[in-house]
Amino acid sequence: MTLATRNFHKTRPPRARGRGAYSLVEALVVVSVLAVLTSLVICPLSSVNDSTRLDAAVKRSTALIRYARMLAMSSGQQCTVEFNATTQIINVYLGSATTPVSNSLFNGGACSLNLHTDPGVAGVCITGVTNAGTPARITYGVLGTRVNPPSYASSAVVSFACGAGAASLTIPNVGDPQ
């Protein structure tokens, strides 16, 4: 028998545990650590989601108020923004109309924001409106200033809540919401 033949038929020694392999216990420890870390990340995400919804509700309410003010000045009629805390709907009315202003840029073709169903703001609630009368309305005259009582000199404030978060929108007598 030659040397090459003898090496070919040699049996290999039993293989030791591979360098890159993990035991079942090690894999379970890693999976449990990942589960704990994931749960810690998911909890703050819900508050971020609430914060995003609140921010969107304030921005969209601001857009409705600005639209109402511009509509009052351009149409020569008073324009009212109503904040209904019972139905959680914000509507814009022109003149003495009892239906929201038609506008194809808004959901449903009406200048309205439904805090229960509109995407991006669902779950946000109006918790209060100060200095806007009862029902809570902000009315703009043809010059773009607030014309409804109780006080023309002080700002109206709309308060919103979502989950544990809260936000407010200040509407001054003259100028844009802050």
PDB file of C-alpha atoms in Angstrom:
ATOM      1  CA  MET A   1       0.000   0.000   0.000  1.00  0.00           C
ATOM      2  CA  THR A   2       1.283   3.354  -0.945  1.00  0.00           C
ATOM      3  CA  LEU A   3       1.312   6.432   1.239  1.00  0.00           C
ATOM      4  CA  ALA A   4      -1.392   8.212  -0.778  1.00  0.00           C
ATOM      5  CA  THR A   5      -3.733   5.239  -0.447  1.00  0.00           C
ATOM      6  CA  ARG A   6      -3.184   4.925   3.267  1.00  0.00           C
ATOM      7  CA  ASN A   7      -4.047   8.619   3.913  1.00  0.00           C
ATOM      8  CA  PHE A   8      -7.173   8.359   1.816  1.00  0.00           C
ATOM      9  CA  HIS A   9      -8.603   5.540   3.888  1.00  0.00           C
ATOM     10  CA  LYS A  10      -7.723   7.077   7.233  1.00  0.00           C
ATOM     11  CA  THR A  11     -10.709   7.758   9.454  1.00  0.00           C
ATOM     12  CA  ARG A  12     -11.184  11.261  10.689  1.00  0.00           C
ATOM     13  CA  PRO A  13     -11.201  11.994  14.401  1.00  0.00           C
ATOM     14  CA  PRO A  14     -14.608  12.809  15.954  1.00  0.00           C
ATOM     15  CA  ARG A  15     -15.539  16.399  15.249  1.00  0.00           C
ATOM     16  CA  ALA A  16     -15.487  18.863  18.130  1.00  0.00           C
ATOM     17  CA  ARG A  17     -18.231  21.452  18.620  1.00  0.00           C
ATOM     18  CA  GLY A  18     -18.008  24.046  15.834  1.00  0.00           C
ATOM     19  CA  ARG A  19     -16.695  27.483  16.662  1.00  0.00           C
ATOM     20  CA  GLY A  20     -19.773  29.321  15.290  1.00  0.00           C
ATOM     21  CA  ALA A  21     -22.465  27.121  16.849  1.00  0.00           C
ATOM     22  CA  TYR A  22     -24.663  28.113  19.813  1.00  0.00           C
ATOM     23  CA  SER A  23     -26.360  25.968  22.377  1.00  0.00           C
ATOM     24  CA  LEU A  24     -30.118  25.954  22.843  1.00  0.00           C
ATOM     25  CA  VAL A  25     -29.768  27.776  26.176  1.00  0.00           C
ATOM     26  CA  GLU A  26     -27.733  30.579  24.592  1.00  0.00           C
ATOM     27  CA  ALA A  27     -30.284  31.009  21.807  1.00  0.00           C
ATOM     28  CA  LEU A  28     -33.157  31.165  24.326  1.00  0.00           C
ATOM     29  CA  VAL A  29     -31.330  33.818  26.382  1.00  0.00           C
ATOM     30  CA  VAL A  30     -30.807  35.957  23.272  1.00  0.00           C
ATOM     31  CA  VAL A  31     -34.461  35.598  22.226  1.00  0.00           C
ATOM     32  CA  SER A  32     -35.676  36.603  25.725  1.00  0.00           C
ATOM     33  CA  VAL A  33     -33.385  39.655  25.816  1.00  0.00           C
ATOM     34  CA  LEU A  34     -34.685  40.711  22.381  1.00  0.00           C
ATOM     35  CA  ALA A  35     -38.292  40.273  23.569  1.00  0.00           C
ATOM     36  CA  VAL A  36     -37.658  42.523  26.596  1.00  0.00           C
ATOM     37  CA  LEU A  37     -35.947  45.182  24.466  1.00  0.00           C
ATOM     38  CA  THR A  38     -38.781  45.103  21.921  1.00  0.00           C
ATOM     39  CA  SER A  39     -41.403  45.602  24.621  1.00  0.00           C
ATOM     40  CA  LEU A  40     -39.448  48.584  25.970  1.00  0.00           C
ATOM     41  CA  VAL A  41     -39.407  50.161  22.505  1.00  0.00           C
ATOM     42  CA  ILE A  42     -43.085  49.513  21.706  1.00  0.00           C
ATOM     43  CA  CYS A  43     -44.392  51.333  24.822  1.00  0.00           C
ATOM     44  CA  PRO A  44     -42.880  54.735  23.910  1.00  0.00           C
ATOM     45  CA  LEU A  45     -44.067  54.329  20.309  1.00  0.00           C
ATOM     46  CA  SER A  46     -47.707  54.597  21.418  1.00  0.00           C
ATOM     47  CA  SER A  47     -46.999  57.951  23.056  1.00  0.00           C
ATOM     48  CA  VAL A  48     -45.188  59.100  19.904  1.00  0.00           C
ATOM     49  CA  ASN A  49     -48.250  58.073  17.887  1.00  0.00           C
ATOM     50  CA  ASP A  50     -50.524  60.081  20.237  1.00  0.00           C
ATOM     51  CA  SER A  51     -48.210  63.068  19.949  1.00  0.00           C
ATOM     52  CA  THR A  52     -48.265  62.823  16.154  1.00  0.00           C
ATOM     53  CA  ARG A  53     -52.078  62.717  16.124  1.00  0.00           C
ATOM     54  CA  LEU A  54     -52.291  65.730  18.453  1.00  0.00           C
ATOM     55  CA  ASP A  55     -49.892  67.678  16.260  1.00  0.00           C
ATOM     56  CA  ALA A  56     -51.893  66.774  13.151  1.00  0.00           C
ATOM     57  CA  ALA A  57     -55.181  67.826  14.817  1.00  0.00           C
ATOM     58  CA  VAL A  58     -53.731  71.202  15.823  1.00  0.00           C
ATOM     59  CA  LYS A  59     -52.300  71.785  12.341  1.00  0.00           C
ATOM     60  CA  ARG A  60     -55.510  70.795  10.569  1.00  0.00           C
ATOM     61  CA  SER A  61     -57.588  72.939  12.947  1.00  0.00           C
ATOM     62  CA  THR A  62     -55.240  75.846  12.245  1.00  0.00           C
ATOM     63  CA  ALA A  63     -55.754  75.290   8.513  1.00  0.00           C
ATOM     64  CA  LEU A  64     -59.551  75.372   8.967  1.00  0.00           C
ATOM     65  CA  ILE A  65     -59.329  78.611  10.960  1.00  0.00           C
ATOM     66  CA  ARG A  66     -57.087  80.253   8.365  1.00  0.00           C
ATOM     67  CA  TYR A  67     -59.382  79.079   5.588  1.00  0.00           C
ATOM     68  CA  ALA A  68     -62.433  80.508   7.383  1.00  0.00           C
ATOM     69  CA  ARG A  69     -60.699  83.838   7.888  1.00  0.00           C
ATOM     70  CA  MET A  70     -59.659  84.069   4.218  1.00  0.00           C
ATOM     71  CA  LEU A  71     -63.141  82.985   3.115  1.00  0.00           C
ATOM     72  CA  ALA A  72     -64.748  85.735   5.218  1.00  0.00           C
ATOM     73  CA  MET A  73     -62.493  88.376   3.678  1.00  0.00           C
ATOM     74  CA  SER A  74     -62.856  87.117   0.105  1.00  0.00           C
ATOM     75  CA  SER A  75     -66.622  86.471   0.168  1.00  0.00           C
ATOM     76  CA  GLY A  76     -67.704  89.582   2.066  1.00  0.00           C
ATOM     77  CA  GLN A  77     -69.686  87.419   4.530  1.00  0.00           C
ATOM     78  CA  GLN A  78     -69.011  86.319   8.069  1.00  0.00           C
ATOM     79  CA  CYS A  79     -67.455  82.884   8.382  1.00  0.00           C
ATOM     80  CA  THR A  80     -67.686  80.714  11.496  1.00  0.00           C
ATOM     81  CA  VAL A  81     -65.565  77.843  12.770  1.00  0.00           C
ATOM     82  CA  GLU A  82     -67.499  75.668  15.213  1.00  0.00           C
ATOM     83  CA  PHE A  83     -65.734  73.327  17.653  1.00  0.00           C
ATOM     84  CA  ASN A  84     -68.285  70.719  18.727  1.00  0.00           C
ATOM     85  CA  ALA A  85     -66.931  68.854  21.757  1.00  0.00           C
ATOM     86  CA  THR A  86     -69.957  66.530  21.809  1.00  0.00           C
ATOM     87  CA  THR A  87     -69.612  65.174  18.270  1.00  0.00           C
ATOM     88  CA  GLN A  88     -65.841  65.890  18.052  1.00  0.00           C
ATOM     89  CA  ILE A  89     -66.321  67.642  14.713  1.00  0.00           C
ATOM     90  CA  ILE A  90     -64.926  71.005  13.617  1.00  0.00           C
ATOM     91  CA  ASN A  91     -66.997  72.687  10.873  1.00  0.00           C
ATOM     92  CA  VAL A  92     -66.651  75.884   8.837  1.00  0.00           C
ATOM     93  CA  TYR A  93     -69.867  77.757   7.976  1.00  0.00           C
ATOM     94  CA  LEU A  94     -70.261  80.697   5.604  1.00  0.00           C
ATOM     95  CA  GLY A  95     -72.767  83.406   6.489  1.00  0.00           C
ATOM     96  CA  SER A  96     -75.897  82.013   8.129  1.00  0.00           C
ATOM     97  CA  ALA A  97     -75.529  78.549   6.559  1.00  0.00           C
ATOM     98  CA  THR A  98     -76.194  75.506   8.704  1.00  0.00           C
ATOM     99  CA  THR A  99     -74.168  73.099   6.563  1.00  0.00           C
ATOM    100  CA  PRO A 100     -70.385  73.192   6.265  1.00  0.00           C
ATOM    101  CA  VAL A 101     -68.824  75.034   3.341  1.00  0.00           C
ATOM    102  CA  SER A 102     -68.379  72.849   0.250  1.00  0.00           C
ATOM    103  CA  ASN A 103     -64.774  72.259  -0.690  1.00  0.00           C
ATOM    104  CA  SER A 104     -63.435  69.276  -2.641  1.00  0.00           C
ATOM    105  CA  LEU A 105     -60.073  69.490  -0.870  1.00  0.00           C
ATOM    106  CA  PHE A 106     -61.597  68.113   2.343  1.00  0.00           C
ATOM    107  CA  ASN A 107     -62.807  64.578   3.115  1.00  0.00           C
ATOM    108  CA  GLY A 108     -66.434  64.218   2.042  1.00  0.00           C
ATOM    109  CA  GLY A 109     -66.350  67.472   0.052  1.00  0.00           C
ATOM    110  CA  ALA A 110     -67.206  69.639   3.076  1.00  0.00           C
ATOM    111  CA  CYS A 111     -64.956  71.909   5.097  1.00  0.00           C
ATOM    112  CA  SER A 112     -65.085  69.733   8.185  1.00  0.00           C
ATOM    113  CA  LEU A 113     -62.723  67.772  10.442  1.00  0.00           C
ATOM    114  CA  ASN A 114     -64.108  64.705  12.209  1.00  0.00           C
ATOM    115  CA  LEU A 115     -61.744  63.799  15.050  1.00  0.00           C
ATOM    116  CA  HIS A 116     -63.334  60.339  15.361  1.00  0.00           C
ATOM    117  CA  THR A 117     -62.889  59.169  11.784  1.00  0.00           C
ATOM    118  CA  ASP A 118     -60.495  61.371   9.787  1.00  0.00           C
ATOM    119  CA  PRO A 119     -57.169  59.625   9.087  1.00  0.00           C
ATOM    120  CA  GLY A 120     -54.236  60.901  11.093  1.00  0.00           C
ATOM    121  CA  VAL A 121     -56.345  62.481  13.847  1.00  0.00           C
ATOM    122  CA  ALA A 122     -58.656  59.642  14.876  1.00  0.00           C
ATOM    123  CA  GLY A 123     -58.615  59.349  18.648  1.00  0.00           C
ATOM    124  CA  VAL A 124     -57.974  63.027  19.372  1.00  0.00           C
ATOM    125  CA  CYS A 125     -60.680  64.771  21.417  1.00  0.00           C
ATOM    126  CA  ILE A 126     -61.632  68.391  21.951  1.00  0.00           C
ATOM    127  CA  THR A 127     -61.507  68.786  25.724  1.00  0.00           C
ATOM    128  CA  GLY A 128     -62.439  72.434  25.941  1.00  0.00           C
ATOM    129  CA  VAL A 129     -62.722  75.804  24.229  1.00  0.00           C
ATOM    130  CA  THR A 130     -62.302  79.014  26.192  1.00  0.00           C
ATOM    131  CA  ASN A 131     -63.381  82.524  25.215  1.00  0.00           C
ATOM    132  CA  ALA A 132     -65.408  81.374  22.224  1.00  0.00           C
ATOM    133  CA  GLY A 133     -68.972  81.490  23.529  1.00  0.00           C
ATOM    134  CA  THR A 134     -71.474  78.691  23.758  1.00  0.00           C
ATOM    135  CA  PRO A 135     -71.570  76.776  21.479  1.00  0.00           C
ATOM    136  CA  ALA A 136     -67.827  77.130  20.884  1.00  0.00           C
ATOM    137  CA  ARG A 137     -67.558  79.260  17.750  1.00  0.00           C
ATOM    138  CA  ILE A 138     -64.983  81.579  16.280  1.00  0.00           C
ATOM    139  CA  THR A 139     -66.583  83.991  13.807  1.00  0.00           C
ATOM    140  CA  TYR A 140     -64.574  86.144  11.425  1.00  0.00           C
ATOM    141  CA  GLY A 141     -65.937  89.306   9.870  1.00  0.00           C
ATOM    142  CA  VAL A 142     -65.198  90.692   6.414  1.00  0.00           C
ATOM    143  CA  LEU A 143     -62.040  92.390   7.717  1.00  0.00           C
ATOM    144  CA  GLY A 144     -60.635  89.107   9.072  1.00  0.00           C
ATOM    145  CA  THR A 145     -61.072  89.932  12.753  1.00  0.00           C
ATOM    146  CA  ARG A 146     -63.043  87.946  15.305  1.00  0.00           C
ATOM    147  CA  VAL A 147     -66.508  89.370  15.752  1.00  0.00           C
ATOM    148  CA  ASN A 148     -68.105  87.005  18.246  1.00  0.00           C
ATOM    149  CA  PRO A 149     -68.251  87.531  22.007  1.00  0.00           C
ATOM    150  CA  PRO A 150     -67.471  86.961  24.842  1.00  0.00           C
ATOM    151  CA  SER A 151     -64.253  88.954  24.511  1.00  0.00           C
ATOM    152  CA  TYR A 152     -62.739  90.475  21.432  1.00  0.00           C
ATOM    153  CA  ALA A 153     -59.553  91.495  23.195  1.00  0.00           C
ATOM    154  CA  SER A 154     -58.389  88.124  24.498  1.00  0.00           C
ATOM    155  CA  SER A 155     -57.473  84.984  22.610  1.00  0.00           C
ATOM    156  CA  ALA A 156     -59.614  81.874  22.341  1.00  0.00           C
ATOM    157  CA  VAL A 157     -57.945  78.592  23.289  1.00  0.00           C
ATOM    158  CA  VAL A 158     -58.955  75.154  22.009  1.00  0.00           C
ATOM    159  CA  SER A 159     -57.677  72.213  24.067  1.00  0.00           C
ATOM    160  CA  PHE A 160     -57.111  68.751  22.609  1.00  0.00           C
ATOM    161  CA  ALA A 161     -56.208  65.407  24.202  1.00  0.00           C
ATOM    162  CA  CYS A 162     -55.078  62.030  22.897  1.00  0.00           C
ATOM    163  CA  GLY A 163     -54.095  59.218  25.235  1.00  0.00           C
ATOM    164  CA  ALA A 164     -51.976  60.749  27.988  1.00  0.00           C
ATOM    165  CA  GLY A 165     -50.984  63.747  25.832  1.00  0.00           C
ATOM    166  CA  ALA A 166     -52.570  67.163  25.502  1.00  0.00           C
ATOM    167  CA  ALA A 167     -52.151  70.171  23.237  1.00  0.00           C
ATOM    168  CA  SER A 168     -53.766  73.548  22.799  1.00  0.00           C
ATOM    169  CA  LEU A 169     -54.362  75.984  19.967  1.00  0.00           C
ATOM    170  CA  THR A 170     -54.449  79.705  20.723  1.00  0.00           C
ATOM    171  CA  ILE A 171     -56.586  81.815  18.396  1.00  0.00           C
ATOM    172  CA  PRO A 172     -55.881  85.543  18.786  1.00  0.00           C
ATOM    173  CA  ASN A 173     -58.458  88.173  17.944  1.00  0.00           C
ATOM    174  CA  VAL A 174     -56.486  89.388  14.939  1.00  0.00           C
ATOM    175  CA  GLY A 175     -54.020  87.385  12.882  1.00  0.00           C
ATOM    176  CA  ASP A 176     -53.242  83.739  12.453  1.00  0.00           C
ATOM    177  CA  PRO A 177     -53.604  81.058  15.134  1.00  0.00           C
ATOM    178  CA  GLN A 178     -50.494  80.444  17.187  1.00  0.00           C
TER     179      GLN A 178
END
